[in-house]
Every structure is written in structure tokens, then in C-alpha cells.
Coordinates of C-alpha atoms in Angstrom, one line a residue:
X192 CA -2.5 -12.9 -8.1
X193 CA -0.4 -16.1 -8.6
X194 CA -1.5 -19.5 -10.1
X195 CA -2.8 -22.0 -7.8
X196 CA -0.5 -25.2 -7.8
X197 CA -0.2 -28.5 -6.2
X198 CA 3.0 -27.1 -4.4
X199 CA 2.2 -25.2 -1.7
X200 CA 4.0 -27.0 1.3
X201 CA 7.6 -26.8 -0.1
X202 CA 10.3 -26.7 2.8
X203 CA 11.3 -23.1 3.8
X204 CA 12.9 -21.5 0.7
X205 CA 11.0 -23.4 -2.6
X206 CA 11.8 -21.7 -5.5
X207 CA 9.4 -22.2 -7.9
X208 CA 9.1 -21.6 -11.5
X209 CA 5.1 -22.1 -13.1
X210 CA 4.6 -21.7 -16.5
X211 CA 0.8 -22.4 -17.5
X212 CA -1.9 -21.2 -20.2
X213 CA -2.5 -17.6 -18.8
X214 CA 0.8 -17.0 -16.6
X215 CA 4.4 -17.9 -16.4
X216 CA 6.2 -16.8 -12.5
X217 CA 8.9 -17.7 -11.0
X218 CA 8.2 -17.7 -6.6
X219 CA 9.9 -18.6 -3.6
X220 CA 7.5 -19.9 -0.7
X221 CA 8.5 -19.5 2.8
X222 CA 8.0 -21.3 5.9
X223 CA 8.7 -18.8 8.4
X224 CA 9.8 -19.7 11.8
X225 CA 8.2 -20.2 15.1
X226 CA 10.1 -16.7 16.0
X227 CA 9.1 -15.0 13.1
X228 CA 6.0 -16.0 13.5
X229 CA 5.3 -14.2 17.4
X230 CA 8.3 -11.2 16.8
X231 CA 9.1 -10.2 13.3
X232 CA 7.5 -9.3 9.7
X233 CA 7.8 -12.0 8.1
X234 CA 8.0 -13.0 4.2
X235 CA 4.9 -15.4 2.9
X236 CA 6.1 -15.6 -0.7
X237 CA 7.3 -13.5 -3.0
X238 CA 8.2 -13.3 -6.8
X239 CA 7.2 -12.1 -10.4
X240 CA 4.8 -13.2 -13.0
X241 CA 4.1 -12.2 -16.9
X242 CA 0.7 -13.2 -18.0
X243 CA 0.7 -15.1 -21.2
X244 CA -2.5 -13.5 -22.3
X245 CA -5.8 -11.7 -19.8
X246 CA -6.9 -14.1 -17.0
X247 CA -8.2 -13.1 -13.7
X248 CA -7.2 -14.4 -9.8
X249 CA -9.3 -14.1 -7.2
X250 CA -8.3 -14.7 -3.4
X251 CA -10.6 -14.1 -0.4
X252 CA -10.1 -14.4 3.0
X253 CA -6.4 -14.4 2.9
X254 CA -4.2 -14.3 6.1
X255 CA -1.4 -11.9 3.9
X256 CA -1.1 -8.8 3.0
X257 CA -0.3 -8.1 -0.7
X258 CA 2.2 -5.7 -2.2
X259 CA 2.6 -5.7 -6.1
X260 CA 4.4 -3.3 -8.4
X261 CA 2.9 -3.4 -12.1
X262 CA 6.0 -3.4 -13.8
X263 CA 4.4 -3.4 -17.5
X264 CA 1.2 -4.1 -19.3
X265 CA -2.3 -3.0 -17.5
X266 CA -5.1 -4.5 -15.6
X267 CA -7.5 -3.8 -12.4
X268 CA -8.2 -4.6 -8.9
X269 CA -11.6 -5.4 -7.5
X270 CA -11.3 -4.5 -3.9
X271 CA -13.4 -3.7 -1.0
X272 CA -16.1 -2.3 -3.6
X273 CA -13.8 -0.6 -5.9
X274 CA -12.2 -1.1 -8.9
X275 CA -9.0 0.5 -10.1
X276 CA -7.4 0.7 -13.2
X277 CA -3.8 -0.4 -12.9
X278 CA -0.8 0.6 -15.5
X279 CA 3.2 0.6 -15.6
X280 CA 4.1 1.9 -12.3
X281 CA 1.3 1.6 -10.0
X282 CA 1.3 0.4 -6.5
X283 CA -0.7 -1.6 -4.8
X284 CA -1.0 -2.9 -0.6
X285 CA -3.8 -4.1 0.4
X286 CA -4.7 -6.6 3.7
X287 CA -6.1 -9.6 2.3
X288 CA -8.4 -10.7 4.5
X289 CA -10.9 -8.8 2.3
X290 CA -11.9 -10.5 -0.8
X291 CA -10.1 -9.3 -3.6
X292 CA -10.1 -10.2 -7.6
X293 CA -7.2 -8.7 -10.2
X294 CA -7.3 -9.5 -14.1
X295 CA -4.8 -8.7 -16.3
X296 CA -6.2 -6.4 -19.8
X297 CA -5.6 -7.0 -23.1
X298 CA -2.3 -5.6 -22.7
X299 CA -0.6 -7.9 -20.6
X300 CA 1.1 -7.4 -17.4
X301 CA 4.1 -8.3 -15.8
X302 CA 4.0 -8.1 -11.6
X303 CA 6.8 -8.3 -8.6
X304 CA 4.3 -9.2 -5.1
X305 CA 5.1 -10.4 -2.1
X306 CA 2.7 -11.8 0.9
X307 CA 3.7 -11.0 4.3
X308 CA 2.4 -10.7 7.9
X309 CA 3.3 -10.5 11.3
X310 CA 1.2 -10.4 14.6
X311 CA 1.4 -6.8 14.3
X312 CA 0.2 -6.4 11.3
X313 CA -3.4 -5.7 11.7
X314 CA -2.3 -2.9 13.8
X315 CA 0.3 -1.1 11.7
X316 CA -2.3 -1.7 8.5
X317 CA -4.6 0.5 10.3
X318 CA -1.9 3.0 11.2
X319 CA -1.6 3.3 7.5
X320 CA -5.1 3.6 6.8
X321 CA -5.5 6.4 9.2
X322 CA -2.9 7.9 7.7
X323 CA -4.7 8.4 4.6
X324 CA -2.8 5.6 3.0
X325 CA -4.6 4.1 -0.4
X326 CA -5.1 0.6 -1.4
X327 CA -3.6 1.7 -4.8
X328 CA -1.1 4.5 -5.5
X329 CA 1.3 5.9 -8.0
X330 CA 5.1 7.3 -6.8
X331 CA 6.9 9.6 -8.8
X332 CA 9.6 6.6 -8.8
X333 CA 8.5 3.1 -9.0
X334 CA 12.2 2.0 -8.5
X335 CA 12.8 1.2 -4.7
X336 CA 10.0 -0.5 -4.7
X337 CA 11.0 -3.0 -7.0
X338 CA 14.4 -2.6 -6.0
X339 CA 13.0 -4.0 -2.5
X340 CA 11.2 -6.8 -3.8
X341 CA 14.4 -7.9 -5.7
X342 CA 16.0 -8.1 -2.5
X343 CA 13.2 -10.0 -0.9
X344 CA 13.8 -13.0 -3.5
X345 CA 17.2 -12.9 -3.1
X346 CA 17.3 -13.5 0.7
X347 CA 14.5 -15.5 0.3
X348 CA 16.3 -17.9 -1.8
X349 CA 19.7 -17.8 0.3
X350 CA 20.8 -20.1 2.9
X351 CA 21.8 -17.2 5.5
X352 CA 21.1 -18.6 9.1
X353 CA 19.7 -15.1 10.0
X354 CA 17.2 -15.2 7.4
X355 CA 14.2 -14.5 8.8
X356 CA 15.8 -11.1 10.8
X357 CA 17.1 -10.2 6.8
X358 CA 13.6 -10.3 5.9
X359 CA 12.1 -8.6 8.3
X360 CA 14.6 -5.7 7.6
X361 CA 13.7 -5.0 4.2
X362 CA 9.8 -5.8 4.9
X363 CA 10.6 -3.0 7.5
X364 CA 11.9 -0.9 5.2
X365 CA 9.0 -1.8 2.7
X366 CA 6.8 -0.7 5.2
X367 CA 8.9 3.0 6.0
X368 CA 8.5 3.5 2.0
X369 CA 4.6 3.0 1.8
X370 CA 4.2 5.0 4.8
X371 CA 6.2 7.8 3.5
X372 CA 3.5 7.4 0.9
X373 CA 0.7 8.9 3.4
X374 CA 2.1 12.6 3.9
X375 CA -1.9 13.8 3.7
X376 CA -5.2 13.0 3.0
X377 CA -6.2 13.3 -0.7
X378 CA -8.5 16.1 0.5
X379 CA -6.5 18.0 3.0
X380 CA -3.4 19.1 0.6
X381 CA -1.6 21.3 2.6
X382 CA -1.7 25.2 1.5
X383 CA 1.3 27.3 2.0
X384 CA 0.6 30.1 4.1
X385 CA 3.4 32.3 2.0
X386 CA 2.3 31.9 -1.8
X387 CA -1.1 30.0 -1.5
X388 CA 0.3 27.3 -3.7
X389 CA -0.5 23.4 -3.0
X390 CA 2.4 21.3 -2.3
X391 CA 3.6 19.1 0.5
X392 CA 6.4 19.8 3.3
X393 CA 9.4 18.3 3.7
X394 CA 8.6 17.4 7.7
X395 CA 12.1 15.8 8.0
X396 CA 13.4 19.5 7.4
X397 CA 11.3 20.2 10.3
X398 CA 12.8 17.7 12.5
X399 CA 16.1 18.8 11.4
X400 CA 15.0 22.8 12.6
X401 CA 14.4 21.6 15.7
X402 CA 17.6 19.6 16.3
X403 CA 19.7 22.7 15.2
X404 CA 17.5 25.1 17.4
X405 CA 16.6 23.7 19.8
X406 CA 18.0 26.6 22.4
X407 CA 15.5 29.2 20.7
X408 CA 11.9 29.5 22.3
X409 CA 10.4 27.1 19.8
X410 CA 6.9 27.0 19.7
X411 CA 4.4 25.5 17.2
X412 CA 3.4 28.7 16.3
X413 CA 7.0 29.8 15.6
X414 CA 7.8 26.7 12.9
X415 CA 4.7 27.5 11.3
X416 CA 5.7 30.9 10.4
X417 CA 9.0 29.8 9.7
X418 CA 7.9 27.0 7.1
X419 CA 4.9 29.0 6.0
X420 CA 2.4 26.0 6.6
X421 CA -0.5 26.4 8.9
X422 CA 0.8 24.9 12.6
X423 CA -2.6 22.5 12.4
X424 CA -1.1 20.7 9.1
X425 CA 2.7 20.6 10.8
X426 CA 1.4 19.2 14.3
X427 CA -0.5 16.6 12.2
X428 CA 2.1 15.6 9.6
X429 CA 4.9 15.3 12.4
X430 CA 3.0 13.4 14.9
X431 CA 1.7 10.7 11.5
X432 CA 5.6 10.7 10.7
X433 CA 7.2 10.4 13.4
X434 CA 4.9 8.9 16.1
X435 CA 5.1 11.9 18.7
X436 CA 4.4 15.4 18.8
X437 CA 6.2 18.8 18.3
X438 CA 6.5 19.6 22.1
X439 CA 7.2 16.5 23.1
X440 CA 10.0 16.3 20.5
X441 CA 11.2 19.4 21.4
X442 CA 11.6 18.6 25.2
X443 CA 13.7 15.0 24.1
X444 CA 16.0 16.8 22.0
X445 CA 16.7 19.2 25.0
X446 CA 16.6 16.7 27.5
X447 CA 19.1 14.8 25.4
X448 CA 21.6 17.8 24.8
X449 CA 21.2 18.6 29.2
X450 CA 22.4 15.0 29.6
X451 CA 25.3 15.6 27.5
X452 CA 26.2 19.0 29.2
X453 CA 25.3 17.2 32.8
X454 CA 27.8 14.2 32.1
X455 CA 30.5 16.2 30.1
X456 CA 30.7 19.8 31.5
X457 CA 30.9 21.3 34.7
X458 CA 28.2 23.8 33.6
X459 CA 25.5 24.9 36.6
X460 CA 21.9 23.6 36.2
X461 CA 21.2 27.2 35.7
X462 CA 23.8 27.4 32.9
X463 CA 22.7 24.3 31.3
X464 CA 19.0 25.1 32.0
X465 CA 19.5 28.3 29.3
X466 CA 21.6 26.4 26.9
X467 CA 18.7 23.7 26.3
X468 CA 16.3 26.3 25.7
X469 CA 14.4 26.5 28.7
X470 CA 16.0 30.6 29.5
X471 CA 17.0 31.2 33.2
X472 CA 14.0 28.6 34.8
X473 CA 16.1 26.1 36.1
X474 CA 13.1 25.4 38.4
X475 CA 11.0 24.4 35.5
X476 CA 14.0 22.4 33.9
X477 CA 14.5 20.5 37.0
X478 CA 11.0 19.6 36.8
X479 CA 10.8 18.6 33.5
X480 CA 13.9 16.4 33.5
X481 CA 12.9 14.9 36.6
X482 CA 9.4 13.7 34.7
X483 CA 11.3 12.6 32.0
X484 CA 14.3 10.7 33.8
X485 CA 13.1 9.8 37.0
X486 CA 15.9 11.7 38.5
X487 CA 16.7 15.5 39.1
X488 CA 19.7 17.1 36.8
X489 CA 22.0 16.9 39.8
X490 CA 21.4 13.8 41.1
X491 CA 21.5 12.2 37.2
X492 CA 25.1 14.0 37.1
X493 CA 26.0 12.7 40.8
X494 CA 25.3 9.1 39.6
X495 CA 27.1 9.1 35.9
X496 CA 30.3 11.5 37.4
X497 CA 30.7 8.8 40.4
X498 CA 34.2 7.3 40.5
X499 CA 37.2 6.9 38.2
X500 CA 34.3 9.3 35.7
X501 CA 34.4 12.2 37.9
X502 CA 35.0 15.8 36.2
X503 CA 36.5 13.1 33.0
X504 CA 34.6 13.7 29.6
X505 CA 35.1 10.1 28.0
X506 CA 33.1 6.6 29.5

């Protein structure tokens, strides 16, 4: 998207500022570390340019992947065999690798990019296409986007000695936002089960349910009737979002409030058993917390009570 120049191999933070026949930018290119190389996201370049009047750039086979806000004027994108129209507002992340050509219209546009990688990239770029995520997209707000890329070229350009671990905060945060992007496949809008309407849940409301009733007999079954969405779109959307399913979130929360009661109360297994949600089968908890701990319920309280802790309820 960015003017070729003769300046490529500036030392770690180069700002630069090109001012040509089609475009004018201003850039910073990085040199990322060894480190940030093998562990973290890390920033390629990043920075904004206004086209002077309609040009086009063309990249192919690019180790980067490219995230642009258009923040005025219009254009396209030419990408793995389709072309989009682009206006004020849209969004666009796509892995560069593939051959990809933009041109600015008539009405000339003004960009904020950034290139990045990391060796897990590839991996999380096919996370988000499996989430249904597009190569182009357009929020309802525009705003943290760009608010993100502001604070890409401001770290960029500093002289912080914990750069690279700045960067690879907001790239991760970046990331979170585009993500959050991928709530459902265009073609599987998600129906409510209540009013019949189209519109999309709110699956951190759903997480919340579970951390504030989590001693009910919660079931899949049960938070699709109480959200009104079908329990095939809620098992989806919760395992996309957050990485794991329903039941097994169910049984952390629980095994994580047992701990508590384990190391701060001198409840019974059977007590604690019922107040986690699991009724009067202490057999069953035992089991589970076992799997999930490597130790039973009493022995995890014999080992955390042992000493100067004993029957205290501070560390």
C-alpha cells in the first residue's frame, strides 16, 4: 500500500516521511528483535498515507500481514480473486502472502496500516478465517481501530527498552478487536428462539450467567432457553470466543469456587460438593476434581491447610 523507497534497512525505529507524485506518508520501520522474532507479535511498519491523486500498489508474496483503516476518500482491493470496494470506515486484514493489488479512486484516500507477524501467525490467521472472519469488513465504530494504530506509531517511534513487549500488547489487542469481529458466519445469523428476529448475542453475558450460577444445574439446554438462542448457535459462539466449551467452562468455574471453599472454609466435601453445583454427589465431585487437579478435594486441602495455614483463611 506504501511507496517503494531506497530506505528500507533503517535501524530499528526510522521514521520516515515520503512525499512523491501519487502519495505523501509518514512510516516508522522496525527491526524487531531476535526475541520478538521466535515469542511475540511483532510490528513490521506502520503509519498513514494520503494519496496525492489515484495510483495503484501492488505487493505479492509478502511475509506480513496487513491491517488498514480507510480513513477518508475510496478505493478497492484486489485480493485472492475478489475485489472490494473500499470507503470511509472500512476495514481491511488480510495475510499477505497472497498477491494483493489496492488503488486509490478518484476520490482520494487517506490510510493508517501496519505490517506485522509472528511465528504464530499463520496459525491464529486461520483461527480467524474459521471463524468466519472477512478479508474486508465494516464496524459500527471505526475508532479503536485507529485509535490502536495511533498507538502503534507512538511506541514505535519511542525509545522504551521494553518496546518490542509494548507492541506486542496492542498488536494483541488488535488482534482481540478483529476477532471480536467474527461473532458468525455471514450466512448463519443467529435467530432468536423468543421473537424470530435476527441479531447477535452478547456471549460475554453468557459467561457472566455462568460465573453468577454456577451452583444451579446448568446445562446447555438450560442457557439456551434462558437467552432464547438455539443451544447449537451458543455452544458454537462460546467455544469461537472463548477457546473452550460450555461444560468444560462450567466445571472450571466450579472447580475454581471448591478450591476457594477447600482452602478457606472448614466446609465437608459433601457441603462443598452441593455449593459448586454438583447437588449431594460428592463421589462424582471427587472424581472430577481429581481429573482436573491431579489430586482428590481432601488431599488438595491437606496440602494447602499444612502448617502455620492450618484452619487460617489469609496466605
Amino acid at each position: 500500500m506504501e511507496e517503494r523507497n531506497s530506505n528500507n534497512e533503517r535501524p530499528y525505529n526510522s521514521e520516515l516521511f515520503y512525499s512523491g507524485p501519487t502519495s505523501c506518508s509518514s512510516r516508522i520501520i522496525t527491526t524487531p528483535s531476535g526475541f520478538a522474532r521466535s515469542s511475540l507479535l511483532f510490528l513490521q511498519e506502520c503509519g498513514e498515507l494520503t494519496a496525492i491523486k489515484p495510483h495503484t500498489s501492488s505487493r505479492t508474496n509478502l511475509a506480513s500481514y496487513l491491517f488498514f483503516v480507510v480513513k477518508e476518500g475510496a478505493g478497492w482491493l484486489e485480493y485472492d480473486g475478489e475485489r472490494y470496494e473500499l470507503g470511509e470506515g472500512d476495514i481491511v486484514f488480510i495475510d499477505c502472502r497472497k498477491g494483493y493489488s489496492q488503488s486509490s479512486s478518484e476520490r482520494a484516500w487517506t490510510l493508517k496500516w501496519a505490517h506485522f507477524n509472528s511465528s504464530q501467525m499463520s496459525s491464529i490467521w486461520n483461527k480467524y478465517c474459521e471463524r468466519g472472519g472477512k478479508p474486508v469488513f465494516h464496524p459500527g465504530d471505526s475508532s479503536e481501530y485507529t485509535s490502536l494504530l495511533d498507538k502503534l506509531y507512538e511506541t514505535a517511534s519511542s525509545e522504551s527498552y521494553i518496546r518490542d513487549v509494548q507492541l506486542n500488547t496492542i498488536l494483541s489487542e488488535l488482534i482481540g478487536l478483529l476477532f471480536a469481529e467474527t461473532i458468525y458466519e455471514e450466512n448463519e445469523k443467529p435467530v432468536s428462539t423468543s421473537t424470530g428476529s435476527t441479531a447477535a448475542i452478547n456471549v460475554g453475558e453468557i459467561k457472566s450467567y455462568i460465573d453468577t450460577h454456577y451452583q444451579e444445574p446448568l446445562t446447555l439446554e438450560a442457557l439456551a432457553d434462558h437467552f432464547h438462542f438455539s443451544k447449537h448457535y451458543i455452544a458454537r459462539i462460546f467455544k469461537a470466543t472463548f477457546g473452550l466449551s460450555v461444560g468444560s467452562y462450567i466445571q472450571l468455574v466450579r472447580i475454581g469456587k471448591s478450591k476457594e471453599l477447600l482452602r478457606f472454609t472448614l466446609f465437608p466435601v459433601e457441603q462443598i460438593s452441593y455449593e459448586c453445583g454438583y447437588g449431594g454427589d460428592s463421589n462424582y465431585f471427587s472424581r472430577v476434581f481429581k481429573k482436573v487437579e491431579g489430586v482428590s478435594p481432601s488431599n488438595f486441602r491437606r496440602n494447602w491447610m499444612s502448617g502455620s495455614e492450618k484452619n487460617t483463611d489469609t496466605d
